[in-house]
C-alpha positions as MATLAB code, in Angstrom:
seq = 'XXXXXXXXXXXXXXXXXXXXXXXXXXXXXXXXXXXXXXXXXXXXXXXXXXXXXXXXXXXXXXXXXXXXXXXXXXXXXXXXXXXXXXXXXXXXXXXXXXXXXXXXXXXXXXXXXXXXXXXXXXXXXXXXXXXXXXX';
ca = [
      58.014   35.105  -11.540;
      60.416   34.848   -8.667;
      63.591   32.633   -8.966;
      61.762   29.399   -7.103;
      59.224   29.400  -10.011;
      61.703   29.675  -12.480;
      63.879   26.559  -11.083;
      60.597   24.690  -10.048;
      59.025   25.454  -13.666;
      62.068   23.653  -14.751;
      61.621   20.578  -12.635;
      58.064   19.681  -14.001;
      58.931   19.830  -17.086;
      62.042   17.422  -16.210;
      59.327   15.655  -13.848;
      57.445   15.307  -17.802;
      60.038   13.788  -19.549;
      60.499   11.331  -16.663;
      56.969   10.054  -17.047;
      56.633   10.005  -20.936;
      59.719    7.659  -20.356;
      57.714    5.341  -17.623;
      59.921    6.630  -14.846;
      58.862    8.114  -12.006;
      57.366   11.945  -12.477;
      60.002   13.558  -10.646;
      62.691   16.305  -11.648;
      65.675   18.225  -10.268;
      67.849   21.332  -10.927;
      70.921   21.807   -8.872;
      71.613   25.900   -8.729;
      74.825   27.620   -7.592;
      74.722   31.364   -8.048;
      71.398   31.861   -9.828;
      72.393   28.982  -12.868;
      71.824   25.206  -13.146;
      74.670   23.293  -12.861;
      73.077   20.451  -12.776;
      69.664   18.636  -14.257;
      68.251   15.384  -13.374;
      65.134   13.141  -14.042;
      64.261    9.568  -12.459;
      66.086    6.637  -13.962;
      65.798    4.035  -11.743;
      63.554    1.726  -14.430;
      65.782    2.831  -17.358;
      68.959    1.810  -15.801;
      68.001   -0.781  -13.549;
      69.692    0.853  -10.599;
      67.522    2.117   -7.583;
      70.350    4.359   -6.541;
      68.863    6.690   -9.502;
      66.579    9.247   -8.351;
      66.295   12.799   -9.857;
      67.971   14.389   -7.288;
      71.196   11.903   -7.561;
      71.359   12.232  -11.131;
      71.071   16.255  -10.680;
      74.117   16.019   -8.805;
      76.091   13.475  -10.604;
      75.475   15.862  -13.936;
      76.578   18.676  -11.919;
      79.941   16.452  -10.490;
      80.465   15.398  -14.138;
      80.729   18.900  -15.739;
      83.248   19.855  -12.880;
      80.477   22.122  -10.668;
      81.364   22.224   -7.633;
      77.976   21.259   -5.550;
      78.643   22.844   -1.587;
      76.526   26.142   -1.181;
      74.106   25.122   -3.999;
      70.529   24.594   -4.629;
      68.765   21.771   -4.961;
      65.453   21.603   -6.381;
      63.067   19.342   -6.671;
      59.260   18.521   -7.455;
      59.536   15.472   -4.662;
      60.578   15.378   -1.312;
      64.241   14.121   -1.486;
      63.580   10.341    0.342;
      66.316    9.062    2.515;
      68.972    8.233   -0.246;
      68.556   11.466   -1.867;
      68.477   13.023    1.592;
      72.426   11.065    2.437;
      73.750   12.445   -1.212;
      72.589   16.221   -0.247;
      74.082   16.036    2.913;
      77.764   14.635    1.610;
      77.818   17.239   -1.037;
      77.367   20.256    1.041;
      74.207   21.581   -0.495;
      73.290   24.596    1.437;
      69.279   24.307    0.444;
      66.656   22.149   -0.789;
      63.078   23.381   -2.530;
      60.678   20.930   -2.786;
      56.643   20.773   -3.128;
      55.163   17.754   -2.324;
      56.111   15.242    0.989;
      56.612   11.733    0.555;
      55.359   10.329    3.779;
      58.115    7.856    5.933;
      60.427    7.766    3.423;
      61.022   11.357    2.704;
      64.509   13.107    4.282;
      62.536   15.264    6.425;
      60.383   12.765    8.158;
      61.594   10.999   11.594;
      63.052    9.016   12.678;
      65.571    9.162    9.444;
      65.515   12.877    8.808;
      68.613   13.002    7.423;
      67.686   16.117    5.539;
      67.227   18.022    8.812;
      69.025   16.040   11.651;
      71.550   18.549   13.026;
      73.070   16.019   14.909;
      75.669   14.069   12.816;
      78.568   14.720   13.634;
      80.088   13.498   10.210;
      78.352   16.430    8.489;
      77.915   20.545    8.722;
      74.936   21.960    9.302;
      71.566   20.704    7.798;
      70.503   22.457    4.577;
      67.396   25.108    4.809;
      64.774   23.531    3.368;
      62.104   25.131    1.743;
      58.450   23.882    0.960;
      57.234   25.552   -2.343;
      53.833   26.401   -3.486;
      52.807   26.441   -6.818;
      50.783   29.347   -7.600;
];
């Protein structure tokens, strides 16, 4: 098993919980030197607050514990959308792993590819991103 199985392995079964829960199947590990730092599932219908995704409550677990978040990982079963996409950015995440697109509202997807855009000026360089394949 290499190290994106292990991390991805971890995200369905976060993407698991999500959906016994009625949320969204989606889950997220945030990695910094081969450990999560950070865990999230959706929780936009538990707490009322669209702002919720996996990926934003990966990172806010991670920012809560005192992790610091630039140069990390950021996995994910999901395509981080848009919001996700402007949270990645700000925190200096150096990659994202995902496996399945979300169409027009996914970060990678133009015109608001704000997952890949190398053009802001406000921000370093775009993180790598990586499209995983379950085997």
């Amino acid at each position: 098993m290499n190290t994106h199985d292990q991390f991805m392995q971890r995200c369905y079964e976060l993407a698991a919980i999500a959906a016994s829960e009625g949320e969204s199947p989606v889950g997220s590990v945030l990695v910094s030197n081969g450990l999560i730092i950070g865990e999230g599932t959706e929780k936009s219908r538990q707490l009322k607050d669209v702002t919720r995704h996996a990926e934003v409550v990966a990172i806010l677990d991670a920012l809560q514990k005192g992790k610091p978040t630039a140069g990390s990982i950021l996995y994910s079963n999901v395509e981080p959308c848009i919001l996700c996409s402007y949270a990645i950015r700000h925190y200096k995440i150096a990659e994202v792993v995902f496996e399945k697109h979300t169409g027009e509202l996914g970060g990678t997807h133009a015109p608001f590819n704000l997952l890949t855009a190398a053009d802001f000026t406000s921000w370093d360089q775009p993180p790598v991103i990586t499209v995983y394949t379950r085997k």
